[in-house]
CSV table of C-alpha atoms and ligand atoms in Angstrom, one decimal:
chain,number,residue,atom,x,y,z
A,280,MET,CA,35.9,-50.9,23.4
A,281,LEU,CA,33.1,-49.6,25.6
A,282,SER,CA,32.1,-51.5,28.6
A,283,PRO,CA,28.6,-53.0,28.6
A,284,SER,CA,27.3,-50.6,31.2
A,285,LEU,CA,28.7,-47.6,29.3
A,286,THR,CA,27.1,-48.9,26.1
A,287,LEU,CA,23.8,-49.1,27.9
A,288,LEU,CA,24.2,-45.6,29.3
A,289,LEU,CA,25.0,-44.2,25.9
A,290,ALA,CA,22.1,-46.0,24.4
A,291,ALA,CA,19.8,-44.4,27.0
A,292,LEU,CA,21.2,-41.0,26.4
A,293,THR,CA,20.8,-41.3,22.7
A,294,SER,CA,17.2,-42.4,22.9
A,295,ASN,CA,16.5,-39.6,25.3
A,296,ALA,CA,17.6,-37.2,22.7
A,297,VAL,CA,15.4,-38.6,19.9
A,298,GLY,CA,13.1,-36.0,18.4
A,299,THR,CA,15.6,-33.1,18.8
A,300,ASP,CA,17.8,-31.7,16.2
A,301,ILE,CA,20.9,-33.9,16.6
A,302,GLN,CA,21.8,-33.4,13.0
A,303,THR,CA,25.0,-35.5,12.9
A,304,PRO,CA,24.2,-39.2,13.3
A,305,PHE,CA,27.9,-40.1,14.0
A,306,ILE,CA,29.1,-38.6,17.2
A,307,SER,CA,32.7,-39.2,16.2
A,308,ASP,CA,32.2,-36.8,13.2
A,309,GLU,CA,30.7,-34.2,15.5
A,310,LEU,CA,33.9,-34.3,17.5
A,311,HIS,CA,35.7,-33.0,14.4
A,312,THR,CA,33.1,-30.6,13.1
A,313,PRO,CA,33.2,-27.0,14.3
A,314,PRO,CA,29.9,-25.0,14.4
A,315,HIS,CA,28.5,-23.8,11.1
A,316,PRO,CA,29.4,-20.2,10.5
A,317,ASN,CA,25.7,-19.2,10.0
A,318,ALA,CA,24.5,-21.1,13.1
A,319,THR,CA,23.4,-18.8,15.9
A,320,GLY,CA,23.2,-21.0,19.0
A,321,ASN,CA,26.0,-19.2,20.7
A,322,LEU,CA,24.4,-15.8,19.9
A,323,VAL,CA,21.0,-16.9,21.2
A,324,PHE,CA,22.6,-18.4,24.3
A,325,ASN,CA,24.5,-15.2,24.9
A,326,THR,CA,21.7,-12.7,24.4
A,327,ILE,CA,19.2,-14.8,26.4
A,328,SER,CA,21.6,-15.2,29.3
A,329,SER,CA,22.3,-11.4,29.2
A,330,LEU,CA,18.6,-10.3,29.5
A,331,LEU,CA,17.9,-7.6,32.1
A,332,GLN,CA,21.6,-6.9,32.6
A,333,HIS,CA,23.0,-3.5,31.9
A,334,TRP,CA,26.5,-4.2,30.8
A,335,PRO,CA,26.1,-6.8,28.1
A,336,ASN,CA,23.2,-4.9,26.6
A,337,THR,CA,25.2,-1.8,26.4
A,338,ARG,CA,28.1,-3.6,24.7
A,339,TYR,CA,25.7,-5.0,22.0
A,340,HIS,CA,23.3,-2.2,21.9
A,341,SER,CA,21.1,-3.3,18.9
A,342,GLY,CA,18.4,-5.5,20.5
A,343,GLN,CA,17.8,-9.0,19.1
A,344,THR,CA,15.2,-10.2,21.6
A,345,ILE,CA,11.6,-9.5,22.5
A,346,VAL,CA,10.2,-11.2,25.6
A,347,PRO,CA,7.1,-11.0,27.6
A,348,ALA,CA,7.6,-10.4,31.4
A,349,VAL,CA,5.6,-9.8,34.5
A,350,ILE,CA,6.2,-7.1,37.2
A,351,PRO,CA,4.7,-8.5,40.4
A,352,GLU,CA,2.1,-6.7,42.5
A,353,GLY,CA,3.7,-4.3,45.1
A,354,THR,CA,6.5,-3.0,42.8
A,355,LEU,CA,7.3,0.7,43.0
A,356,LEU,CA,7.5,2.8,39.9
A,357,TYR,CA,8.8,6.5,39.7
A,358,HIS,CA,7.8,9.2,37.3
A,359,GLY,CA,9.6,12.6,37.5
A,360,ARG,CA,7.9,15.6,35.9
A,361,LEU,CA,7.8,19.4,35.9
A,362,ASP,CA,4.2,19.7,37.2
A,363,ASP,CA,1.8,18.0,39.6
A,364,ALA,CA,-0.5,16.4,37.0
A,365,ILE,CA,-0.9,12.7,36.8
A,366,PRO,CA,-0.4,11.6,33.1
A,367,SER,CA,-3.6,10.9,31.3
A,368,SER,CA,-1.9,8.9,28.5
A,369,GLY,CA,1.2,6.8,28.2
A,370,GLU,CA,4.4,8.1,29.8
A,371,TRP,CA,7.8,6.9,31.0
A,372,THR,CA,8.5,5.6,34.5
A,373,ALA,CA,11.7,4.4,36.1
A,374,LEU,CA,12.3,1.5,38.5
A,375,ASP,CA,14.8,3.5,40.5
A,376,PRO,CA,13.9,7.0,41.7
A,377,GLU,CA,17.4,8.3,41.0
A,378,PHE,CA,16.8,7.5,37.3
A,379,SER,CA,13.4,9.3,37.2
A,380,HIS,CA,15.2,12.6,38.1
A,381,ILE,CA,16.6,12.6,34.6
A,382,TYR,CA,13.2,13.9,33.5
A,383,CYS,CA,13.7,17.0,35.6
A,384,PHE,CA,17.1,17.7,34.1
A,385,ASP,CA,16.2,21.0,32.5
A,386,GLU,CA,14.5,22.6,35.4
A,387,PRO,CA,15.4,20.7,38.7
A,388,GLU,CA,13.7,23.3,40.9
A,389,LYS,CA,10.3,22.3,39.4
A,390,CYS,CA,10.8,18.6,40.0
A,391,TRP,CA,7.8,16.6,41.1
A,392,LEU,CA,8.2,12.9,41.8
A,393,LEU,CA,5.2,10.6,41.4
A,394,THR,CA,5.6,7.2,43.1
A,395,LEU,CA,3.3,4.4,42.0
A,396,VAL,CA,2.8,0.9,43.2
A,397,THR,CA,1.5,-2.0,41.1
A,398,THR,CA,-1.7,-3.4,42.5
A,399,ARG,CA,-1.7,-6.5,40.3
A,400,PRO,CA,0.9,-8.2,38.1
A,401,LEU,CA,1.6,-6.0,35.1
A,402,GLN,CA,2.1,-7.6,31.7
A,403,VAL,CA,5.2,-6.2,30.1
A,404,LEU,CA,7.0,-6.6,26.9
A,405,TYR,CA,10.8,-6.2,27.1
A,406,PHE,CA,13.1,-5.2,24.2
A,407,ASP,CA,16.7,-6.1,24.9
A,408,GLY,CA,19.8,-4.1,23.9
A,409,SER,CA,20.1,-0.4,24.6
A,410,SER,CA,16.5,-0.1,23.4
A,411,ALA,CA,15.9,3.3,24.8
A,412,THR,CA,18.8,4.9,23.0
A,413,LYS,CA,17.6,7.1,20.3
A,414,SER,CA,20.1,6.0,17.6
A,415,PRO,CA,19.7,5.3,13.9
A,416,ASP,CA,22.0,2.3,14.0
A,417,GLY,CA,19.6,-0.3,15.3
A,418,THR,CA,18.6,0.3,18.9
A,419,LEU,CA,14.9,0.9,18.0
A,420,ASP,CA,14.6,-1.8,15.3
A,421,THR,CA,12.7,-4.4,17.2
A,422,GLN,CA,10.2,-1.8,18.5
A,423,ASP,CA,9.5,-0.4,15.1
A,424,LEU,CA,9.0,-3.9,13.8
A,425,LEU,CA,6.1,-4.3,16.2
A,426,THR,CA,4.6,-0.8,16.1
A,427,TRP,CA,4.9,0.1,12.4
A,428,GLY,CA,5.8,-3.2,10.8
A,429,ALA,CA,9.0,-1.9,9.4
A,430,VAL,CA,12.3,-0.3,10.6
A,431,PHE,CA,12.5,3.5,10.4
A,432,PRO,CA,16.0,4.6,11.4
A,433,ASP,CA,15.2,8.3,11.2
A,434,ARG,CA,12.3,8.3,13.7
A,435,LEU,CA,14.3,9.5,16.6
A,436,ASN,CA,13.0,12.8,18.0
A,437,ARG,CA,10.6,13.4,20.9
A,438,GLU,CA,7.5,13.5,18.6
A,439,TRP,CA,8.4,10.1,17.2
A,440,GLU,CA,9.1,8.7,20.7
A,441,TYR,CA,5.5,9.6,21.7
A,442,ALA,CA,4.2,8.2,18.5
A,443,ARG,CA,6.1,5.0,19.1
A,444,LEU,CA,4.8,4.8,22.7
A,445,ASP,CA,1.2,5.4,21.5
A,446,ALA,CA,1.6,2.7,18.8
A,447,LEU,CA,3.0,0.3,21.3
A,448,CYS,CA,0.2,0.9,23.7
A,449,GLU,CA,-2.4,0.5,21.1
A,450,TRP,CA,-0.9,-2.8,20.1
A,451,GLY,CA,-0.6,-3.7,23.7
A,452,ARG,CA,-4.3,-3.1,24.3
A,453,GLU,CA,-5.1,-5.7,21.6
A,454,THR,CA,-2.6,-8.2,22.9
A,455,GLY,CA,-2.8,-7.8,26.6
A,456,PHE,CA,0.4,-5.8,27.5
A,457,ASP,CA,0.2,-3.0,30.1
A,458,ALA,CA,3.7,-1.6,29.6
A,459,PHE,CA,7.0,-1.8,27.6
A,460,LEU,CA,10.4,-2.2,29.1
A,461,ARG,CA,13.5,-0.6,27.6
A,462,MET,CA,17.0,0.1,28.7
A,463,GLN,CA,19.5,2.9,28.2
A,464,LEU,CA,21.5,3.9,31.2
A,465,ASN,CA,19.0,2.1,33.3
A,466,PHE,CA,15.7,0.4,32.8
A,467,GLU,CA,12.6,2.5,31.9
A,468,LEU,CA,9.1,1.3,31.8
A,469,MET,CA,6.7,2.9,29.2
A,470,LEU,CA,3.4,2.7,31.1
A,471,CYS,CA,0.3,2.9,29.0
A,472,ASP,CA,-2.3,3.8,31.6
A,473,PHE,CA,-1.6,5.5,34.9
A,474,THR,CA,-5.0,4.4,36.3
A,475,ARG,CA,-4.9,0.7,35.6
A,476,GLY,CA,-3.0,-1.8,37.7
A,477,VAL,CA,-1.2,0.9,39.7
A,478,GLU,CA,-2.1,3.4,42.5
A,479,VAL,CA,-0.4,6.5,43.8
A,480,VAL,CA,1.9,6.1,46.8
A,481,SER,CA,3.0,9.7,46.9
A,482,PHE,CA,3.3,12.8,44.6
A,483,VAL,CA,5.7,15.3,46.0
A,484,HIS,CA,7.6,18.5,45.0
A,485,LEU,CA,11.3,17.7,45.7
A,486,GLU,CA,14.2,19.8,46.9
A,487,VAL,CA,16.8,20.3,44.2
A,488,GLU,CA,19.1,17.3,44.8
A,489,SER,CA,22.8,18.2,45.4
A,490,MET,CA,24.9,15.8,43.6
A,491,PHE,CA,28.5,15.0,43.3
A,492,PRO,CA,30.7,15.3,41.3
A,493,ASP,CA,28.5,17.3,39.0
A,494,HIS,CA,24.8,17.8,38.5
A,495,PHE,CA,22.7,14.8,38.2
A,496,TYR,CA,24.9,12.2,36.5
A,497,TYR,CA,26.5,10.8,39.6
A,498,SER,CA,23.5,9.3,41.3
A,499,PHE,CA,21.9,7.8,38.3
A,500,ILE,CA,25.0,6.2,36.9
A,501,HIS,CA,25.2,4.3,40.1
A,502,THR,CA,21.7,3.0,39.7
A,503,SER,CA,22.7,1.3,36.4
A,504,GLU,CA,25.6,-0.4,38.1
A,505,TRP,CA,23.2,-2.2,40.4
A,506,HIS,CA,22.0,-4.1,37.3
A,507,ASP,CA,25.2,-4.5,35.5
A,508,HIS,CA,25.6,-8.3,35.6
A,509,PHE,CA,23.5,-11.4,36.3
A,510,PRO,CA,20.8,-11.6,37.5
A,511,GLY,CA,20.2,-8.0,36.4
A,512,ASP,CA,17.1,-6.2,37.4
A,513,VAL,CA,15.2,-8.8,39.5
A,514,ARG,CA,11.8,-7.0,39.4
A,515,PHE,CA,10.9,-8.6,36.1
A,516,GLN,CA,9.9,-12.2,35.7
A,517,LEU,CA,10.7,-13.2,32.1
A,518,ASP,CA,8.4,-15.7,30.3
A,519,LEU,CA,11.0,-17.4,28.1
A,520,THR,CA,8.4,-19.9,26.8
A,521,ARG,CA,7.4,-17.0,24.5
A,522,VAL,CA,10.7,-15.3,23.8
A,523,VAL,CA,11.3,-14.2,20.2
A,524,SER,CA,14.9,-13.8,18.9
A,525,MET,CA,16.1,-12.2,15.7
A,526,TYR,CA,18.8,-14.9,15.9
A,527,ASP,CA,16.1,-17.5,15.4
A,528,THR,CA,17.1,-18.7,11.9
A,529,ASP,CA,13.8,-20.6,11.5
A,530,LEU,CA,11.7,-17.6,12.4
A,531,ALA,CA,13.7,-14.9,10.6
A,532,PRO,CA,15.8,-16.6,7.9
A,533,SER,CA,16.2,-13.4,5.9
A,534,LEU,CA,18.5,-12.0,8.6
A,535,VAL,CA,21.1,-14.7,8.0
A,536,GLY,CA,22.2,-13.0,4.9
A,537,THR,CA,22.3,-9.5,6.5
A,538,ARG,CA,24.6,-10.8,9.2
A,539,TRP,CA,27.0,-12.7,6.9
A,540,GLY,CA,30.5,-11.2,7.3
A,541,VAL,CA,29.3,-8.5,9.6
A,542,GLU,CA,30.7,-7.9,13.1
A,543,ARG,CA,28.3,-8.9,15.9
A,544,ARG,CA,28.1,-5.3,17.1
A,545,GLU,CA,26.7,-4.3,13.7
A,546,HIS,CA,23.9,-7.0,13.7
A,547,ARG,CA,20.6,-5.5,13.4
A,548,VAL,CA,17.0,-6.1,12.1
A,549,LEU,CA,17.1,-3.6,9.2
A,550,GLY,CA,16.9,-5.7,6.1
A,551,ILE,CA,14.4,-8.3,7.4
A,552,SER,CA,12.0,-9.5,4.8
A,553,PRO,CA,8.3,-8.7,4.9
A,554,GLU,CA,7.4,-12.4,5.4
A,555,ASP,CA,9.7,-12.6,8.4
A,556,ILE,CA,8.2,-9.5,9.9
A,557,VAL,CA,4.7,-11.1,9.7
A,558,ALA,CA,6.1,-14.3,11.3
A,559,VAL,CA,7.8,-12.3,14.2
A,560,ARG,CA,4.6,-10.3,14.8
A,561,ASN,CA,2.4,-13.4,14.8
A,562,ARG,CA,4.7,-15.2,17.2
A,563,ILE,CA,4.8,-12.3,19.7
A,564,SER,CA,1.0,-11.9,19.5
A,565,GLN,CA,0.3,-15.5,20.5
A,566,PRO,CA,-1.3,-16.0,23.8
A,567,ALA,CA,0.7,-17.7,26.7
A,568,GLN,CA,1.1,-21.4,26.4
A,569,SER,CA,2.0,-23.7,29.2
A,570,GLY,CA,5.6,-24.6,28.6
A,571,SER,CA,7.8,-27.5,29.8
A,572,GLY,CA,8.4,-26.0,33.3
A,573,ILE,CA,12.1,-25.9,32.7
A,574,ASP,CA,13.8,-22.9,34.2
A,575,TRP,CA,15.9,-21.9,31.1
A,576,ARG,CA,17.5,-18.9,32.7
A,577,ALA,CA,18.8,-21.0,35.5
A,578,LEU,CA,19.9,-23.7,33.1
A,579,PHE,CA,21.9,-21.2,31.0
A,580,GLN,CA,23.5,-19.7,34.1
A,581,VAL,CA,24.5,-23.0,35.4
A,582,ILE,CA,26.3,-23.7,32.2
A,583,LYS,CA,28.0,-20.2,32.4
A,584,ASP,CA,29.0,-20.8,36.0
A,585,ARG,CA,30.4,-24.3,35.3
A,586,TYR,CA,32.7,-23.1,32.5
A,587,GLY,CA,33.0,-19.3,32.7
A,588,LYS,CA,35.6,-18.8,35.4
A,589,ARG,CA,37.6,-21.9,34.6
A,590,LEU,CA,37.9,-21.1,30.9
A,591,GLN,CA,39.4,-17.8,32.0
A,592,VAL,CA,41.8,-19.6,34.4
A,593,LEU,CA,42.7,-21.9,31.5
A,594,ARG,CA,43.6,-19.0,29.3
A,595,HIS,CA,45.8,-17.5,32.0
A,596,ASP,CA,47.6,-20.8,32.5
A,597,LEU,CA,48.3,-21.1,28.8
A,598,ARG,CA,49.6,-17.6,28.6
A,599,ASP,CA,52.0,-18.5,31.4
A,600,ASP,CA,53.1,-21.6,29.5
A,601,SER,CA,51.8,-23.8,32.3
A,602,ALA,CA,51.0,-27.0,30.5
A,603,GLN,CA,50.5,-29.0,33.6
A,604,ARG,CA,48.1,-26.6,35.2
A,605,ALA,CA,46.2,-26.2,31.9
A,606,PHE,CA,45.8,-30.0,31.6
A,607,ARG,CA,44.5,-30.1,35.2
A,608,VAL,CA,41.9,-27.4,34.6
A,609,VAL,CA,40.6,-29.3,31.5
A,610,GLY,CA,40.6,-32.4,33.6
A,611,ASN,CA,38.5,-30.6,36.2
A,612,LEU,CA,36.1,-29.3,33.7
A,613,LEU,CA,35.6,-32.7,32.2
A,614,ALA,CA,35.7,-34.7,35.4
A,615,PRO,CA,32.0,-35.6,35.6
A,616,TYR,CA,32.3,-37.1,32.2
A,617,LEU,CA,35.7,-38.8,32.3
A,618,LEU,CA,34.6,-42.4,32.2
A,619,ARG,CA,37.2,-45.0,33.3
A,620,SER,CA,36.8,-46.9,30.1
A,621,GLY,CA,35.6,-44.2,27.9
A,622,SER,CA,36.9,-43.2,24.5
A,623,PRO,CA,37.0,-39.4,23.7
A,624,THR,CA,33.8,-39.9,21.7
A,625,ALA,CA,32.0,-41.4,24.8
A,626,ILE,CA,33.2,-38.6,27.0
A,627,TYR,CA,32.1,-36.0,24.5
A,628,ARG,CA,28.7,-37.6,24.2
A,629,LEU,CA,28.2,-37.5,28.0
A,630,CYS,CA,29.6,-33.9,28.3
A,631,SER,CA,27.6,-32.5,25.4
A,632,THR,CA,24.2,-33.8,26.4
A,633,ALA,CA,24.5,-33.7,30.2
A,634,HIS,CA,22.6,-30.4,30.6
A,635,THR,CA,20.2,-30.8,27.7
A,636,SER,CA,19.1,-34.4,27.3
A,637,TYR,CA,16.2,-34.1,29.7
A,638,ALA,CA,14.9,-31.0,28.0
A,639,ALA,CA,15.4,-32.7,24.6
A,640,SER,CA,13.1,-35.5,25.7
A,641,ARG,CA,10.2,-33.3,26.6
A,642,PRO,CA,7.3,-33.4,24.1
A,643,SER,CA,5.8,-30.2,25.3
A,644,LEU,CA,8.4,-27.5,24.4
A,645,THR,CA,7.0,-24.3,22.9
A,646,ALA,CA,8.6,-23.0,19.7
A,647,SER,CA,10.6,-20.5,21.8
A,648,GLU,CA,11.8,-23.3,24.1
A,649,GLY,CA,12.9,-25.3,21.1
A,650,LEU,CA,15.1,-22.3,20.2
A,651,LEU,CA,16.5,-22.2,23.7
A,652,LEU,CA,17.2,-25.9,23.7
A,653,LYS,CA,19.0,-25.7,20.4
A,654,ALA,CA,21.1,-22.8,21.8
A,655,ALA,CA,22.1,-24.7,24.9
A,656,GLN,CA,22.9,-27.8,22.8
A,657,GLU,CA,25.0,-25.9,20.3
A,658,THR,CA,26.8,-24.1,23.0
A,659,THR,CA,27.6,-27.1,25.2
A,660,ARG,CA,28.5,-29.2,22.2
A,661,GLU,CA,31.2,-26.7,21.2
A,662,ILE,CA,32.6,-26.3,24.7
A,663,CYS,CA,32.8,-30.1,25.1
A,664,ARG,CA,34.1,-30.7,21.6
A,665,THR,CA,36.9,-28.3,22.1
A,666,LEU,CA,37.8,-29.5,25.6
A,667,VAL,CA,37.6,-33.2,24.8
A,668,ASN,CA,39.8,-32.8,21.7
A,669,LEU,CA,42.4,-30.9,23.8
A,670,TRP,CA,42.2,-33.4,26.6
A,671,ALA,CA,42.6,-36.3,24.2
A,672,ASP,CA,45.8,-34.7,22.8
A,673,GLY,CA,47.0,-33.5,26.2
A,674,VAL,CA,47.2,-37.0,27.6
A,675,GLU,CA,50.2,-37.4,25.3
A,676,ASN,CA,51.5,-33.9,25.2
A,677,VAL,CA,50.0,-30.5,25.8
A,678,SER,CA,50.9,-28.3,22.8
A,679,ILE,CA,50.7,-24.8,24.3
A,680,PRO,CA,50.3,-22.9,21.0
A,681,ARG,CA,47.6,-25.2,19.8
A,682,TRP,CA,45.7,-25.1,23.1
A,683,ARG,CA,46.0,-21.3,23.2
A,684,ARG,CA,44.6,-21.1,19.7
A,685,GLU,CA,41.7,-23.4,20.5
A,686,ILE,CA,40.8,-21.7,23.8
A,687,ASP,CA,41.0,-18.3,22.3
A,688,ARG,CA,38.8,-19.4,19.4
A,689,LEU,CA,36.2,-21.0,21.8
A,690,THR,CA,36.0,-18.0,24.1
A,691,ALA,CA,35.7,-15.6,21.2
A,692,TRP,CA,32.9,-17.7,19.8
A,693,LEU,CA,31.1,-17.9,23.2
A,694,ASP,CA,31.8,-14.1,23.8
A,695,TRP,CA,30.5,-14.2,27.4
A,696,ASP,CA,30.5,-10.9,29.3
A,697,VAL,CA,31.9,-12.6,32.4
A,698,TRP,CA,35.3,-12.3,30.7
A,699,LEU,CA,35.0,-8.5,30.0
A,700,THR,CA,37.5,-7.3,32.5
A,701,CYS,CA,40.8,-5.6,32.4
A,702,GLU,CA,43.8,-7.8,32.8
A,703,PRO,CA,45.4,-6.9,35.1
A,704,ALA,CA,42.6,-5.2,37.0
A,705,CYS,CA,42.0,-1.6,35.9
A,706,ASP,CA,40.6,1.6,37.4
A,707,ILE,CA,37.0,2.3,36.8
A,708,ASP,CA,37.6,4.5,33.8
A,709,VAL,CA,36.5,4.9,30.2
A,710,GLY,CA,38.8,2.1,29.1
A,711,ASN,CA,36.8,-0.5,30.9
A,712,MET,CA,33.4,0.9,30.0
A,713,PRO,CA,31.2,-0.3,27.1
A,714,SER,CA,31.5,2.4,24.4
A,715,ALA,CA,28.0,3.7,24.8
A,716,TRP,CA,29.1,4.9,28.2
A,717,SER,CA,32.1,6.8,27.2
A,718,PRO,CA,30.5,10.2,26.3
A,719,ILE,CA,29.4,10.6,29.9
A,720,PHE,CA,32.9,10.3,31.2
A,721,THR,CA,34.6,12.6,28.7
B,892,NAG,C1,26.0,-18.2,5.2
B,892,NAG,O1,24.9,-17.5,4.8
B,892,NAG,C2,25.2,-16.6,3.7
B,892,NAG,C3,24.0,-15.8,3.4
B,892,NAG,O2,22.8,-16.6,3.2
B,892,NAG,C4,25.7,-17.5,2.5
B,892,NAG,O3,26.0,-16.6,1.4
B,892,NAG,C5,26.9,-18.3,2.9
B,892,NAG,O4,27.3,-19.1,1.9
B,892,NAG,C6,26.6,-19.1,4.2
B,892,NAG,N1,27.8,-19.7,4.6
B,892,NAG,C7,28.0,-21.0,4.6
B,892,NAG,C8,29.3,-21.5,5.0
B,892,NAG,O5,27.1,-21.8,4.2
B,893,NAG,C1,54.9,-32.2,22.2
B,893,NAG,O1,54.5,-31.0,21.5
B,893,NAG,C2,55.5,-30.1,21.1
B,893,NAG,C3,54.8,-28.9,20.5
B,893,NAG,O2,53.8,-29.2,19.6
B,893,NAG,C4,56.5,-30.8,20.2
B,893,NAG,O3,57.5,-30.0,19.8
B,893,NAG,C5,57.0,-32.1,20.8
B,893,NAG,O4,57.8,-32.8,20.0
B,893,NAG,C6,55.9,-33.0,21.4
B,893,NAG,N1,56.4,-34.1,22.2
B,893,NAG,C7,56.0,-35.3,22.1
B,893,NAG,C8,56.6,-36.3,23.0
B,893,NAG,O5,55.1,-35.6,21.3
């Protein structure tokens, strides 16, 4: 039996959540229902919380997210080139000067470095994944959707890159974007107009840089490491109230079928229906709306911080057959929700809504925020569902094999990059690098 105060509390929580997509009316059923195989909450949660970070976007290199962002006034941009002419049309810039040197690769003795500073906030559109990699297997899909309204896997060479840039800039002029952000080894900004919103800081002919261990790789590889993990490159302020995700099954339902039975690394946008392309383009073209004010990026990171490290510890304890320690970790994770008089169902309810019930009660969420809320809900529900079930069993007896299976299943489903480490710790070598890196080290 629930105590009266708990019953009141649960009633309050439930009424707070009205209007959201709590699909299962009976919480006790939810406790025994794993996520639907076609649901994408974990994938949305994962991609959104990985934005602007090098490592996770190299690991899953086909982008799924398009998001408006702002670069504040006073930010430096770098453009390396082989002459001293300021570009009169769209060109590439880097956020780190080391990376701009790559444009002088062929003739380092002719290297000119143009440094610009933003004189007002620049409106930017960011494509996640390894979106500057010229690859036919999906890295350019989301850009092509916007520029040409279809995916063209063979438009990879230099001419197509300029055509893509020009098409993006033309679309940007209509919709208010100054530049486009992509990532490969580091972030690059495709700047449409070198005379608007920026001014020249310096334009100098550089000495040939001597680099160790060979040629130019060393220095720019290190620049990418600066942005490997959260918070990633901090020079961009994302507007998540307008984020568009290809994992949004309401916006792009045709992609559910293309992903069915396919490894996450192979997920791409090729195969999207014409109707869904129109819907995606319309969504991205909408003007800014005032959102709820919730800091979604922080909310997602708080959830990752709360569970990330300790789920890893739990996995270790189970590998070491340490039932007692494992039970204690689960107890720690659930501690804020372990009601004195609570049934597993009540504990699950509190745990699975703690981070989201306020957001769920807001009437003013944008469509994108609705997607983020759903992702946070599905993710925390599954974490709490797994932990509460284990905890309820463990009170009697921790079954190490069953706990192992369940924690392995949960962490595979969440697939957070915080767990991407060698165990035991490894040298910095190819084995620990996302595969897109490997060619550089061989
Ligand atoms: C998932 O979606 C695919 C493609 O639409 C469908 O064939 C499959 O039956 C769905 N799976 C479940 C369990 O509903
Ligand atoms: C505890 O679980 C183990 C493994 O599942 C089982 O062999 C054992 O009989 C259980 N003990 C009790 C007291 O339930």
